[in-house]
């Protein structure tokens, strides 16, 4: 048997995706297994947005062995307990999609089924009143979970906001300390093997040629290797996710860091607000079919907490993904692989997930096609599941105040989402498909928050008498409110 091991990995791109990949390979493979080179061009720079995450980020940090306090300090980060949605179901509405659970499941039935039953019977408490994360958001408080048995304090789930530029810099430090070789320079040519089109080397402006066995395309939207060289093709979802621009601007902060991302629906899209230690990140995601760039920029600038700290920057995009995430000896990660708007902060997660799956299916130089096919199928599935969750936010709304919302409310949606919405309409039930990222609680929070209303409650919630349900809900709520005082 000949040695078929991958000896050299070349990562093109030094944004969040490139440095997450470099850090992962450095940690899990090490430079003795394969030479790890990252090529990036300061002249091109990084996209510089992408500052809100989901709790899975903690798993990534732990995998790298990163000290969380140091990471938050270095990236001028803050803690995130969920997302606050404003004006989505109707103008004036407000709900959280908090991390973690609502209340406590009882008798094998989910808490939200009991809550829905009491709610349909007239109980006034909001679903958010049963989430410590949501109440902590309102109170602008945070703490990490502690080991306290069944206490709600054990169940705090959190993620991070961070400065994207500082994060890439932080991971670069980590990667270089673990043997990654950084090569500054612009890739101007790509050399391919005549026989099968595999990539042999990237060629820099300086003329330098960097050869590799495995190439990771982290070059951003352009997809230098996966698209411009290999022509993987693009699955376009802009008919379901019609926003195609973001205009972004940082502004000065205000006292007190809100421990959540805010998403406020606007007439042709929505605006994000991400609080950091030194500034607030803001952006207006919108559809140019329904709003001009000038109008979108004016709306953004009129809705900032503080003074703008830079000129607004326009970022065009198209919702969807490459038809092949992995083609021959190229795996695309980050924006090079596809993009869905940051409504649920899922893009950095998709980098992490792509990396985890790649490590699971790590190739040798024979690049067995079965493994590549599986990777592509699994990643496509993951993209589709997240896509449906995002579409839900737009489609399940009562807003009829603009052509944009009328389009979204009445558009045809994917069958799987239709089925999920029908199940909710029947009995208020939600489902997590296989290893789907968003669980039943998340689907319930957003479906209810977006004003979907079920015909009746889950029949299984009637395993408990209504009076007892009310009493148990009251005591769960009291326990949560009581624990709130431990947060700072
Ligand atoms: C508006 C917007 C908001 C977002 N918000 C979120 C969010 O809140 N949460 C989240 O999880 N994700 C978010 N994302 C996604 C997130 O920003 C990206 O997933 C993440 O930043 C990864 O980007 P990247 O590394 O793939 O690309 P980039 O940051 O664009 O990096 C590309 C790299 O490739 C290099 N490069 C390109 N061409 C060449 C060349 N020819 N030669 C050499 N080097 C080259 C560049 O120099 C750069 O280093 C958002 C994205 C957008 C567009």
PDB file of N, CA and C in Angstrom, residues 428-474:
ATOM      1  N   UNK A 428     -50.501  22.725  18.028  1.00  0.00           N
ATOM      2  CA  UNK A 428     -49.398  23.470  18.632  1.00  0.00           C
ATOM      3  C   UNK A 428     -48.150  22.630  18.814  1.00  0.00           C
ATOM      4  N   UNK A 429     -48.025  21.582  18.012  1.00  0.00           N
ATOM      5  CA  UNK A 429     -46.841  20.715  18.164  1.00  0.00           C
ATOM      6  C   UNK A 429     -45.733  21.148  17.223  1.00  0.00           C
ATOM      7  N   UNK A 430     -44.516  20.996  17.709  1.00  0.00           N
ATOM      8  CA  UNK A 430     -43.354  21.292  16.870  1.00  0.00           C
ATOM      9  C   UNK A 430     -42.426  20.083  16.884  1.00  0.00           C
ATOM     10  N   UNK A 431     -41.625  19.962  15.864  1.00  0.00           N
ATOM     11  CA  UNK A 431     -40.773  18.789  15.708  1.00  0.00           C
ATOM     12  C   UNK A 431     -39.371  19.185  15.279  1.00  0.00           C
ATOM     13  N   UNK A 432     -38.427  18.427  15.774  1.00  0.00           N
ATOM     14  CA  UNK A 432     -37.048  18.569  15.305  1.00  0.00           C
ATOM     15  C   UNK A 432     -36.761  17.364  14.416  1.00  0.00           C
ATOM     16  N   UNK A 433     -36.398  17.642  13.174  1.00  0.00           N
ATOM     17  CA  UNK A 433     -36.123  16.546  12.249  1.00  0.00           C
ATOM     18  C   UNK A 433     -34.694  16.064  12.423  1.00  0.00           C
ATOM     19  N   UNK A 434     -34.539  14.798  12.620  1.00  0.00           N
ATOM     20  CA  UNK A 434     -33.210  14.160  12.723  1.00  0.00           C
ATOM     21  C   UNK A 434     -32.256  15.032  13.536  1.00  0.00           C
ATOM     22  N   UNK A 435     -31.118  15.375  12.923  1.00  0.00           N
ATOM     23  CA  UNK A 435     -30.146  16.158  13.693  1.00  0.00           C
ATOM     24  C   UNK A 435     -30.242  17.648  13.356  1.00  0.00           C
ATOM     25  N   UNK A 436     -31.465  18.097  13.159  1.00  0.00           N
ATOM     26  CA  UNK A 436     -31.698  19.509  12.824  1.00  0.00           C
ATOM     27  C   UNK A 436     -31.115  20.446  13.894  1.00  0.00           C
ATOM     28  N   UNK A 437     -30.598  21.571  13.455  1.00  0.00           N
ATOM     29  CA  UNK A 437     -29.994  22.524  14.389  1.00  0.00           C
ATOM     30  C   UNK A 437     -31.025  23.069  15.381  1.00  0.00           C
ATOM     31  N   UNK A 438     -32.177  23.503  14.869  1.00  0.00           N
ATOM     32  CA  UNK A 438     -33.162  24.132  15.758  1.00  0.00           C
ATOM     33  C   UNK A 438     -34.130  23.078  16.295  1.00  0.00           C
ATOM     34  N   UNK A 439     -34.318  23.098  17.613  1.00  0.00           N
ATOM     35  CA  UNK A 439     -35.123  22.060  18.249  1.00  0.00           C
ATOM     36  C   UNK A 439     -36.587  22.490  18.384  1.00  0.00           C
ATOM     37  N   UNK A 440     -37.391  21.666  19.026  1.00  0.00           N
ATOM     38  CA  UNK A 440     -38.832  21.916  19.162  1.00  0.00           C
ATOM     39  C   UNK A 440     -39.090  23.253  19.864  1.00  0.00           C
ATOM     40  N   UNK A 441     -38.281  23.553  20.858  1.00  0.00           N
ATOM     41  CA  UNK A 441     -38.474  24.785  21.622  1.00  0.00           C
ATOM     42  C   UNK A 441     -38.275  26.005  20.725  1.00  0.00           C
ATOM     43  N   UNK A 442     -37.239  25.966  19.895  1.00  0.00           N
ATOM     44  CA  UNK A 442     -36.972  27.092  18.997  1.00  0.00           C
ATOM     45  C   UNK A 442     -38.123  27.264  17.999  1.00  0.00           C
ATOM     46  N   UNK A 443     -38.560  26.163  17.439  1.00  0.00           N
ATOM     47  CA  UNK A 443     -39.668  26.255  16.477  1.00  0.00           C
ATOM     48  C   UNK A 443     -40.910  26.823  17.158  1.00  0.00           C
ATOM     49  N   UNK A 444     -41.152  26.374  18.414  1.00  0.00           N
ATOM     50  CA  UNK A 444     -42.338  26.861  19.120  1.00  0.00           C
ATOM     51  C   UNK A 444     -42.211  28.359  19.393  1.00  0.00           C
ATOM     52  N   UNK A 445     -41.032  28.762  19.870  1.00  0.00           N
ATOM     53  CA  UNK A 445     -40.834  30.183  20.218  1.00  0.00           C
ATOM     54  C   UNK A 445     -41.106  31.065  19.001  1.00  0.00           C
ATOM     55  N   UNK A 446     -40.599  30.669  17.860  1.00  0.00           N
ATOM     56  CA  UNK A 446     -40.736  31.525  16.684  1.00  0.00           C
ATOM     57  C   UNK A 446     -42.144  31.402  16.090  1.00  0.00           C
ATOM     58  N   UNK A 447     -42.684  30.203  16.057  1.00  0.00           N
ATOM     59  CA  UNK A 447     -44.048  30.073  15.508  1.00  0.00           C
ATOM     60  C   UNK A 447     -45.038  30.879  16.342  1.00  0.00           C
ATOM     61  N   UNK A 448     -44.945  30.743  17.648  1.00  0.00           N
ATOM     62  CA  UNK A 448     -45.857  31.518  18.496  1.00  0.00           C
ATOM     63  C   UNK A 448     -45.540  33.010  18.382  1.00  0.00           C
ATOM     64  N   UNK A 449     -44.258  33.323  18.422  1.00  0.00           N
ATOM     65  CA  UNK A 449     -43.851  34.729  18.348  1.00  0.00           C
ATOM     66  C   UNK A 449     -44.318  35.405  17.067  1.00  0.00           C
ATOM     67  N   UNK A 450     -44.366  34.620  16.010  1.00  0.00           N
ATOM     68  CA  UNK A 450     -44.789  35.176  14.711  1.00  0.00           C
ATOM     69  C   UNK A 450     -46.318  35.169  14.550  1.00  0.00           C
ATOM     70  N   UNK A 451     -47.005  34.796  15.623  1.00  0.00           N
ATOM     71  CA  UNK A 451     -48.470  34.854  15.653  1.00  0.00           C
ATOM     72  C   UNK A 451     -49.171  33.704  14.958  1.00  0.00           C
ATOM     73  N   UNK A 452     -48.486  32.591  14.746  1.00  0.00           N
ATOM     74  CA  UNK A 452     -49.234  31.407  14.323  1.00  0.00           C
ATOM     75  C   UNK A 452     -50.040  30.959  15.528  1.00  0.00           C
ATOM     76  N   UNK A 453     -51.292  30.604  15.311  1.00  0.00           N
ATOM     77  CA  UNK A 453     -52.121  30.184  16.434  1.00  0.00           C
ATOM     78  C   UNK A 453     -52.721  28.818  16.151  1.00  0.00           C
ATOM     79  N   UNK A 454     -52.493  27.839  17.044  1.00  0.00           N
ATOM     80  CA  UNK A 454     -53.035  26.506  16.807  1.00  0.00           C
ATOM     81  C   UNK A 454     -54.545  26.450  17.041  1.00  0.00           C
ATOM     82  N   UNK A 455     -55.170  25.490  16.409  1.00  0.00           N
ATOM     83  CA  UNK A 455     -56.618  25.272  16.560  1.00  0.00           C
ATOM     84  C   UNK A 455     -56.932  24.887  18.010  1.00  0.00           C
ATOM     85  N   UNK A 456     -56.105  24.002  18.559  1.00  0.00           N
ATOM     86  CA  UNK A 456     -56.302  23.582  19.947  1.00  0.00           C
ATOM     87  C   UNK A 456     -54.956  23.146  20.522  1.00  0.00           C
ATOM     88  N   UNK A 457     -54.977  22.769  21.806  1.00  0.00           N
ATOM     89  CA  UNK A 457     -53.705  22.370  22.406  1.00  0.00           C
ATOM     90  C   UNK A 457     -53.397  20.896  22.132  1.00  0.00           C
ATOM     91  N   UNK A 458     -52.164  20.530  22.441  1.00  0.00           N
ATOM     92  CA  UNK A 458     -51.731  19.139  22.354  1.00  0.00           C
ATOM     93  C   UNK A 458     -52.612  18.306  23.296  1.00  0.00           C
ATOM     94  N   UNK A 459     -53.309  17.289  22.791  1.00  0.00           N
ATOM     95  CA  UNK A 459     -54.181  16.509  23.675  1.00  0.00           C
ATOM     96  C   UNK A 459     -53.430  15.921  24.863  1.00  0.00           C
ATOM     97  N   UNK A 460     -52.133  15.660  24.682  1.00  0.00           N
ATOM     98  CA  UNK A 460     -51.368  15.062  25.784  1.00  0.00           C
ATOM     99  C   UNK A 460     -51.175  16.018  26.955  1.00  0.00           C
ATOM    100  N   UNK A 461     -51.316  17.329  26.698  1.00  0.00           N
ATOM    101  CA  UNK A 461     -51.184  18.284  27.811  1.00  0.00           C
ATOM    102  C   UNK A 461     -52.328  18.074  28.812  1.00  0.00           C
ATOM    103  N   UNK A 462     -53.349  17.341  28.406  1.00  0.00           N
ATOM    104  CA  UNK A 462     -54.483  17.100  29.310  1.00  0.00           C
ATOM    105  C   UNK A 462     -54.246  15.906  30.224  1.00  0.00           C
ATOM    106  N   UNK A 463     -53.012  15.359  30.202  1.00  0.00           N
ATOM    107  CA  UNK A 463     -52.691  14.343  31.217  1.00  0.00           C
ATOM    108  C   UNK A 463     -52.688  14.985  32.602  1.00  0.00           C
ATOM    109  N   UNK A 464     -52.673  16.286  32.629  1.00  0.00           N
ATOM    110  CA  UNK A 464     -52.698  17.013  33.911  1.00  0.00           C
ATOM    111  C   UNK A 464     -53.951  17.900  33.918  1.00  0.00           C
ATOM    112  N   UNK A 465     -54.649  17.918  35.050  1.00  0.00           N
ATOM    113  CA  UNK A 465     -55.854  18.764  35.127  1.00  0.00           C
ATOM    114  C   UNK A 465     -55.452  20.226  34.942  1.00  0.00           C
ATOM    115  N   UNK A 466     -56.356  21.017  34.405  1.00  0.00           N
ATOM    116  CA  UNK A 466     -56.033  22.415  34.108  1.00  0.00           C
ATOM    117  C   UNK A 466     -55.633  23.189  35.375  1.00  0.00           C
ATOM    118  N   UNK A 467     -56.337  22.937  36.481  1.00  0.00           N
ATOM    119  CA  UNK A 467     -55.992  23.652  37.728  1.00  0.00           C
ATOM    120  C   UNK A 467     -54.575  23.319  38.174  1.00  0.00           C
ATOM    121  N   UNK A 468     -54.260  22.027  38.063  1.00  0.00           N
ATOM    122  CA  UNK A 468     -52.907  21.628  38.476  1.00  0.00           C
ATOM    123  C   UNK A 468     -51.871  22.245  37.525  1.00  0.00           C
ATOM    124  N   UNK A 469     -52.201  22.279  36.234  1.00  0.00           N
ATOM    125  CA  UNK A 469     -51.286  22.887  35.260  1.00  0.00           C
ATOM    126  C   UNK A 469     -51.027  24.336  35.647  1.00  0.00           C
ATOM    127  N   UNK A 470     -52.090  25.047  35.966  1.00  0.00           N
ATOM    128  CA  UNK A 470     -51.935  26.472  36.337  1.00  0.00           C
ATOM    129  C   UNK A 470     -51.047  26.611  37.568  1.00  0.00           C
ATOM    130  N   UNK A 471     -51.284  25.729  38.551  1.00  0.00           N
ATOM    131  CA  UNK A 471     -50.501  25.817  39.791  1.00  0.00           C
ATOM    132  C   UNK A 471     -49.023  25.520  39.515  1.00  0.00           C
ATOM    133  N   UNK A 472     -48.781  24.496  38.688  1.00  0.00           N
ATOM    134  CA  UNK A 472     -47.383  24.145  38.390  1.00  0.00           C
ATOM    135  C   UNK A 472     -46.700  25.262  37.602  1.00  0.00           C
ATOM    136  N   UNK A 473     -47.431  25.847  36.664  1.00  0.00           N
ATOM    137  CA  UNK A 473     -46.851  26.947  35.887  1.00  0.00           C
ATOM    138  C   UNK A 473     -46.487  28.103  36.816  1.00  0.00           C
ATOM    139  N   UNK A 474     -47.386  28.380  37.768  1.00  0.00           N
ATOM    140  CA  UNK A 474     -47.121  29.491  38.697  1.00  0.00           C
ATOM    141  C   UNK A 474     -45.863  29.205  39.511  1.00  0.00           C
TER     142      UNK A 474
END
